[in-house]
Every structure is written in structure tokens, then in C-alpha cells.
């Protein structure tokens, strides 16, 4: 199985398979900021951040969308740097942002998202979960001509973005993805069985990796962190977005091949397996 996975990745996502040069340091692989983790949803932020860290991002910051920082450190991954969203949004060295995982729909979350768009117009931004709902409900100023904006809705979130029903989305998933990309001048990752990736120019890719084990809480947070990680490492948007989606599914397939799942597979297991697969597909110099 690994031979097939590696062959596919090296053919379709060569940038994902590049070995790391010897003369690198943490600054080489980007700095990711994650705005997430509102009240009672700290786990969503930690899953996204741990996934990004395990995909090789140089530095990962979490800005919790709460007035007060709920944790001093992640006891599992103390390498993560924690703060409130308000304080993190004052930093000028973040190269890529992920926003929305368990972020909440509070006025604080809305203000954080508006600040993100206004203050970082030239940084790639990945929006997931609550950030998508906020985007559908409020008139934010979006100006991302110089950097990709990536939206990662499941069908219900896609329906909110387009003002229709989830059933409408599922009737023609490719057309729905095109409509979202056109409306927001963004990349769209319409999650679900055979995830649809659409570019801002309406070009469609359909992903075929993955299995029902991914139908569990937290796997979307993991995917958002992985997309952010690939972008932060300087992989082109074309390969970073579709490549992360493929790798996320390939990690779930790898777990099943090892007797883990699909029933009972967890998001935490997926992010660990994604690191394993990423290293297995890397072409050594």
C-alpha cells in the first residue's frame, strides 16, 4: 500500500514529497497563526495546531478566541505557542493563518475575523467551521488578490455560504464549489465523500483518498491545520491545498491498513498518521 501511496504522491504532489535541505532552520518552514478555540472548544484549536506542527511547520501559534488564555501550555505539545487571539493578531511575523476551528460566533470572534482580514491582506488565510458561518452572516472586507483565501466547508456550511440547503449542495457538489469560489474569489474545499477542490478560476479536482473513519469530530480541524501547514512551508497553493486534502485521506487509509478503524478512528490518530505518511512519501536527497 505504501508503494502505491508514494507513487501517487510523487506523481501528483511532488512539492509535498521534497526532502528537506540540510541547511535549514525553523524559519525556513513558516510561521502559522491559528485563531480558534472559543469557550468549551479549546480541543478544536489544539487539534488544528498539533496537525500543523506534525506536518513540519516551523512555528505554530494559537490565538484562543476568548478574553483570557485558557491554557498556559499544551501538555501534549508544549512546542505550540499559546496566546489570546487579540494578542496574536498584533504579531507581524505570521506567514499564514487558519481561523475558525471552534472559534465561536461571539462578537469577539467576529471582531477577530474582521481584524484578520484588515491587518493581513497579503497572507494566505484558511477559513474553517465557525469562521465560515461568520463569513456567511457578516459583510467582511475581503481583499486577497496577492494571497490565497481557502474556504473549507462541509455541506451545511456551504449551504449557509450560498443561502440554500445542504440537500441543494449535495445535488451538484462541483457546481456548488464553483459558486462558492466565484462568490468569494477563493479556493473551495467542499468536504465529504470525494471532497471537491475548486480554484478561484473554477478549475475542479476531486479527491479519492479517505474512508468513513474520517466521519468523526475533529478531523476537519486536522485538515484545516494541515492545509495551513503546507501553505506555510512554501508549497504552491495548487499542491498545498489538494495535496493536504489527499494526505488527510491517505492517512486515514493508512490507519485502516494497520488495523486502526475505520470504526473508532480518531482525529488525533489521523494527524499522527499524516506525519508518518508524509515522511514515507518524501524522496530522500
CSV table of C-alpha atoms in Angstrom, one decimal:
chain,number,residue,atom,x,y,z
A,1,UNK,CA,0.0,0.0,0.0
A,2,UNK,CA,2.8,2.4,0.9
A,3,UNK,CA,4.4,1.9,-2.5
A,4,UNK,CA,1.1,2.9,-4.2
A,5,UNK,CA,0.6,5.9,-2.0
A,6,UNK,CA,4.2,7.1,-2.5
A,7,UNK,CA,4.0,6.7,-6.3
A,8,UNK,CA,0.7,8.6,-6.4
A,9,UNK,CA,2.0,11.5,-4.3
A,10,UNK,CA,5.3,11.8,-6.2
A,11,UNK,CA,3.4,11.9,-9.5
A,12,UNK,CA,0.7,14.4,-8.4
A,13,UNK,CA,2.2,16.3,-5.5
A,14,UNK,CA,5.9,16.4,-6.0
A,15,UNK,CA,6.3,19.5,-3.8
A,16,UNK,CA,4.8,17.6,-0.9
A,17,UNK,CA,7.4,14.9,-1.4
A,18,UNK,CA,10.5,17.2,-1.4
A,19,UNK,CA,13.3,16.3,1.1
A,20,UNK,CA,14.4,19.0,3.4
A,21,UNK,CA,17.9,20.5,2.7
A,22,UNK,CA,20.4,20.1,5.4
A,23,UNK,CA,21.0,23.9,5.9
A,24,UNK,CA,17.5,24.7,7.1
A,25,UNK,CA,16.1,26.1,10.4
A,26,UNK,CA,12.6,26.7,11.9
A,27,UNK,CA,12.2,30.0,10.0
A,28,UNK,CA,12.6,28.1,6.7
A,29,UNK,CA,9.2,26.3,7.2
A,30,UNK,CA,7.0,29.2,8.0
A,31,UNK,CA,5.1,30.6,11.0
A,32,UNK,CA,1.4,29.7,11.3
A,33,UNK,CA,-1.2,31.6,13.3
A,34,UNK,CA,-4.4,29.8,14.3
A,35,UNK,CA,-7.4,31.8,15.5
A,36,UNK,CA,-9.6,29.2,17.2
A,37,UNK,CA,-10.8,27.6,20.4
A,38,UNK,CA,-13.6,29.6,21.9
A,39,UNK,CA,-15.3,28.7,25.2
A,40,UNK,CA,-15.6,24.9,25.6
A,41,UNK,CA,-13.9,24.4,22.2
A,42,UNK,CA,-10.2,24.5,23.1
A,43,UNK,CA,-9.7,21.0,21.7
A,44,UNK,CA,-10.5,22.1,18.2
A,45,UNK,CA,-7.7,24.7,18.3
A,46,UNK,CA,-5.3,22.1,19.7
A,47,UNK,CA,-6.1,19.5,17.0
A,48,UNK,CA,-5.5,22.0,14.2
A,49,UNK,CA,-2.3,23.2,15.8
A,50,UNK,CA,-0.9,19.8,16.5
A,51,UNK,CA,-1.7,18.7,12.9
A,52,UNK,CA,0.2,21.7,11.6
A,53,UNK,CA,3.1,21.0,13.9
A,54,UNK,CA,3.2,17.3,12.9
A,55,UNK,CA,3.3,18.4,9.2
A,56,UNK,CA,6.5,20.2,9.8
A,57,UNK,CA,5.6,23.9,10.2
A,58,UNK,CA,8.5,25.8,11.7
A,59,UNK,CA,6.5,27.6,14.4
A,60,UNK,CA,2.8,27.3,15.3
A,61,UNK,CA,0.9,29.9,17.4
A,62,UNK,CA,-2.7,29.5,18.8
A,63,UNK,CA,-4.7,32.6,19.5
A,64,UNK,CA,-7.7,31.5,21.5
A,65,UNK,CA,-10.9,33.4,20.8
A,66,UNK,CA,-11.5,34.2,24.4
A,67,UNK,CA,-10.9,37.2,26.7
A,68,UNK,CA,-8.5,35.2,28.8
A,69,UNK,CA,-6.0,32.5,27.7
A,70,UNK,CA,-7.4,29.1,28.8
A,71,UNK,CA,-4.1,27.2,28.9
A,72,UNK,CA,-0.6,28.2,29.7
A,73,UNK,CA,0.8,25.3,27.5
A,74,UNK,CA,-0.4,22.3,25.6
A,75,UNK,CA,0.5,19.4,27.8
A,76,UNK,CA,0.8,17.1,24.8
A,77,UNK,CA,2.7,19.5,22.5
A,78,UNK,CA,4.4,22.2,24.6
A,79,UNK,CA,6.2,23.3,21.4
A,80,UNK,CA,3.0,25.2,20.5
A,81,UNK,CA,2.9,28.9,21.5
A,82,UNK,CA,-0.4,30.0,23.1
A,83,UNK,CA,-2.0,33.4,23.5
A,84,UNK,CA,-5.3,35.1,23.1
A,85,UNK,CA,-6.5,35.9,19.6
A,86,UNK,CA,-6.3,39.6,20.4
A,87,UNK,CA,-2.7,39.5,21.3
A,88,UNK,CA,-1.7,37.1,18.4
A,89,UNK,CA,-3.3,39.5,15.9
A,90,UNK,CA,-0.7,42.0,16.9
A,91,UNK,CA,2.2,39.9,15.6
A,92,UNK,CA,3.8,40.8,12.3
A,93,UNK,CA,5.8,37.6,11.7
A,94,UNK,CA,2.8,35.2,10.9
A,95,UNK,CA,3.1,34.0,7.3
A,96,UNK,CA,-0.1,32.0,7.1
A,97,UNK,CA,-3.4,32.0,9.1
A,98,UNK,CA,-6.0,29.4,9.9
A,99,UNK,CA,-9.2,30.7,11.5
A,100,UNK,CA,-12.5,29.2,12.7
A,101,UNK,CA,-11.9,25.8,14.4
A,102,UNK,CA,-14.2,26.0,17.4
A,103,UNK,CA,-13.9,29.8,17.2
A,104,UNK,CA,-17.4,30.5,18.2
A,105,UNK,CA,-19.9,33.0,16.9
A,106,UNK,CA,-19.5,35.7,19.5
A,107,UNK,CA,-18.9,39.4,18.9
A,108,UNK,CA,-15.3,38.8,20.0
A,109,UNK,CA,-14.9,36.1,17.3
A,110,UNK,CA,-16.5,38.4,14.7
A,111,UNK,CA,-14.1,41.2,15.6
A,112,UNK,CA,-11.1,38.9,15.4
A,113,UNK,CA,-12.0,37.8,11.9
A,114,UNK,CA,-12.5,41.4,10.8
A,115,UNK,CA,-9.1,42.3,12.2
A,116,UNK,CA,-7.5,39.3,10.5
A,117,UNK,CA,-8.8,40.4,7.1
A,118,UNK,CA,-8.0,44.1,7.6
A,119,UNK,CA,-4.5,43.6,9.1
A,120,UNK,CA,-3.1,40.7,6.9
A,121,UNK,CA,-4.3,41.2,3.3
A,122,UNK,CA,-1.2,39.7,1.9
A,123,UNK,CA,-1.1,36.5,4.0
A,124,UNK,CA,-2.7,33.2,2.9
A,125,UNK,CA,-5.8,32.5,5.1
A,126,UNK,CA,-7.7,29.2,5.6
A,127,UNK,CA,-11.2,29.6,7.0
A,128,UNK,CA,-13.0,26.6,8.6
A,129,UNK,CA,-16.0,25.9,10.7
A,130,UNK,CA,-17.3,29.0,12.7
A,131,UNK,CA,-15.3,31.4,10.5
A,132,UNK,CA,-17.4,30.2,7.6
A,133,UNK,CA,-20.6,30.8,9.4
A,134,UNK,CA,-19.4,34.3,10.4
A,135,UNK,CA,-18.5,34.9,6.8
A,136,UNK,CA,-22.0,34.0,5.7
A,137,UNK,CA,-23.6,36.3,8.2
A,138,UNK,CA,-21.5,39.4,8.1
A,139,UNK,CA,-20.1,41.8,5.4
A,140,UNK,CA,-16.4,41.5,5.8
A,141,UNK,CA,-14.0,43.4,3.6
A,142,UNK,CA,-12.1,40.7,1.7
A,143,UNK,CA,-9.1,41.8,-0.4
A,144,UNK,CA,-6.8,38.8,-1.1
A,145,UNK,CA,-5.5,39.4,-4.6
A,146,UNK,CA,-2.0,38.6,-3.6
A,147,UNK,CA,-2.5,35.5,-1.4
A,148,UNK,CA,-4.9,32.6,-1.5
A,149,UNK,CA,-8.1,32.6,0.6
A,150,UNK,CA,-9.2,29.0,1.3
A,151,UNK,CA,-12.7,28.0,2.4
A,152,UNK,CA,-13.2,24.5,3.8
A,153,UNK,CA,-17.0,24.0,4.3
A,154,UNK,CA,-18.9,20.8,4.9
A,155,UNK,CA,-22.3,20.7,3.1
A,156,UNK,CA,-24.2,22.6,5.8
A,157,UNK,CA,-21.6,25.4,5.9
A,158,UNK,CA,-21.6,25.5,2.1
A,159,UNK,CA,-25.3,25.9,2.2
A,160,UNK,CA,-25.0,28.9,4.5
A,161,UNK,CA,-22.4,30.5,2.3
A,162,UNK,CA,-24.7,30.2,-0.7
A,163,UNK,CA,-28.1,30.7,1.0
A,164,UNK,CA,-29.5,27.3,0.1
A,165,UNK,CA,-29.9,23.9,1.7
A,166,UNK,CA,-27.4,21.1,2.3
A,167,UNK,CA,-29.5,19.0,0.0
A,168,UNK,CA,-29.1,21.5,-2.8
A,169,UNK,CA,-25.3,21.4,-2.2
A,170,UNK,CA,-25.3,17.6,-2.4
A,171,UNK,CA,-27.3,17.5,-5.7
A,172,UNK,CA,-24.3,19.0,-7.6
A,173,UNK,CA,-21.2,19.3,-5.4
A,174,UNK,CA,-18.9,20.5,-8.2
A,175,UNK,CA,-21.3,23.3,-9.2
A,176,UNK,CA,-21.7,24.4,-5.5
A,177,UNK,CA,-17.9,24.6,-5.1
A,178,UNK,CA,-17.7,26.7,-8.2
A,179,UNK,CA,-20.3,29.1,-6.9
A,180,UNK,CA,-18.6,29.5,-3.6
A,181,UNK,CA,-15.2,30.1,-5.2
A,182,UNK,CA,-16.8,32.7,-7.6
A,183,UNK,CA,-18.7,34.5,-4.8
A,184,UNK,CA,-15.6,34.8,-2.5
A,185,UNK,CA,-12.8,34.8,-5.0
A,186,UNK,CA,-11.4,31.9,-3.1
A,187,UNK,CA,-10.3,28.3,-3.2
A,188,UNK,CA,-13.1,26.0,-2.0
A,189,UNK,CA,-12.6,22.6,-0.3
A,190,UNK,CA,-16.1,21.1,-0.2
A,191,UNK,CA,-15.6,18.3,2.3
A,192,UNK,CA,-17.4,15.0,2.3
A,193,UNK,CA,-17.2,11.8,0.3
A,194,UNK,CA,-14.9,12.6,-2.6
A,195,UNK,CA,-14.0,16.1,-1.5
A,196,UNK,CA,-14.2,18.7,-4.2
A,197,UNK,CA,-11.4,21.3,-4.6
A,198,UNK,CA,-12.2,24.3,-6.7
A,199,UNK,CA,-9.7,27.1,-7.6
A,200,UNK,CA,-10.7,30.8,-7.9
A,201,UNK,CA,-10.7,30.2,-11.6
A,202,UNK,CA,-13.3,27.4,-11.3
A,203,UNK,CA,-11.0,24.5,-12.0
A,204,UNK,CA,-12.2,21.4,-10.3
A,205,UNK,CA,-10.2,18.5,-8.7
A,206,UNK,CA,-12.0,15.6,-6.9
A,207,UNK,CA,-10.1,13.8,-4.2
A,208,UNK,CA,-10.4,10.0,-3.9
A,209,UNK,CA,-8.4,9.1,-0.8
A,210,UNK,CA,-10.1,8.6,2.6
A,211,UNK,CA,-12.7,6.4,4.1
A,212,UNK,CA,-15.7,6.6,6.6
A,213,UNK,CA,-13.3,6.7,9.5
A,214,UNK,CA,-12.9,10.4,8.9
A,215,UNK,CA,-16.6,10.8,9.8
A,216,UNK,CA,-15.8,11.8,13.4
A,217,UNK,CA,-15.3,15.0,15.4
A,218,UNK,CA,-12.1,16.9,14.9
A,219,UNK,CA,-11.0,15.6,11.5
A,220,UNK,CA,-12.0,18.9,9.9
A,221,UNK,CA,-9.8,20.8,12.4
A,222,UNK,CA,-6.9,18.5,11.5
A,223,UNK,CA,-7.4,19.1,7.8
A,224,UNK,CA,-7.5,22.9,8.3
A,225,UNK,CA,-4.2,22.7,10.2
A,226,UNK,CA,-2.7,20.6,7.5
A,227,UNK,CA,-3.6,22.9,4.7
A,228,UNK,CA,-2.2,25.9,6.7
A,229,UNK,CA,1.0,23.9,7.3
A,230,UNK,CA,1.5,23.1,3.7
A,231,UNK,CA,1.0,26.7,2.7
A,232,UNK,CA,3.3,28.0,5.5
A,233,UNK,CA,6.1,25.7,4.2
A,234,UNK,CA,6.0,27.5,0.8
A,235,UNK,CA,4.3,24.8,-1.2
A,236,UNK,CA,2.3,26.3,-4.0
A,237,UNK,CA,-1.4,26.7,-3.4
A,238,UNK,CA,-2.2,24.2,-6.2
A,239,UNK,CA,-0.3,21.5,-4.5
A,240,UNK,CA,-0.6,22.6,-0.9
A,241,UNK,CA,-4.4,22.6,-0.9
A,242,UNK,CA,-5.2,19.5,-3.0
A,243,UNK,CA,-2.1,17.8,-1.5
A,244,UNK,CA,-3.2,18.3,2.1
A,245,UNK,CA,-6.7,17.0,1.3
A,246,UNK,CA,-5.2,13.9,-0.3
A,247,UNK,CA,-2.8,13.4,2.5
A,248,UNK,CA,-5.5,13.7,5.1
A,249,UNK,CA,-7.5,10.9,3.3
A,250,UNK,CA,-4.3,8.8,2.7
A,251,UNK,CA,-3.6,9.0,6.5
A,252,UNK,CA,-7.0,7.5,7.2
A,253,UNK,CA,-6.4,4.8,4.6
A,254,UNK,CA,-3.0,4.0,6.1
A,255,UNK,CA,-4.6,3.7,9.6
A,256,UNK,CA,-7.2,1.2,8.2
A,257,UNK,CA,-4.3,-0.8,6.6
A,258,UNK,CA,-2.8,-1.0,10.1
A,259,UNK,CA,-6.0,-2.3,11.7
A,260,UNK,CA,-7.0,1.1,13.2
A,261,UNK,CA,-10.5,1.9,12.1
A,262,UNK,CA,-12.5,2.8,10.2
A,263,UNK,CA,-14.8,2.4,13.2
A,264,UNK,CA,-13.5,4.3,16.2
A,265,UNK,CA,-10.7,6.2,14.3
A,266,UNK,CA,-10.0,9.5,16.0
A,267,UNK,CA,-8.8,12.9,14.7
A,268,UNK,CA,-5.7,12.6,16.9
A,269,UNK,CA,-4.8,9.3,15.2
A,270,UNK,CA,-5.2,10.9,11.8
A,271,UNK,CA,-2.8,13.7,12.5
A,272,UNK,CA,-0.2,11.3,13.7
A,273,UNK,CA,-0.7,9.0,10.7
A,274,UNK,CA,-0.4,12.0,8.3
A,275,UNK,CA,3.1,12.7,9.6
A,276,UNK,CA,4.0,9.1,9.1
A,277,UNK,CA,2.7,9.1,5.5
A,278,UNK,CA,4.3,12.4,4.7
A,279,UNK,CA,7.7,11.0,5.7
A,280,UNK,CA,7.1,7.8,3.8
A,281,UNK,CA,6.4,9.7,0.6
A,282,UNK,CA,9.4,12.0,0.9
A,283,UNK,CA,12.0,11.5,-1.7
A,284,UNK,CA,15.3,11.4,0.0
A,285,UNK,CA,18.1,13.5,-1.5
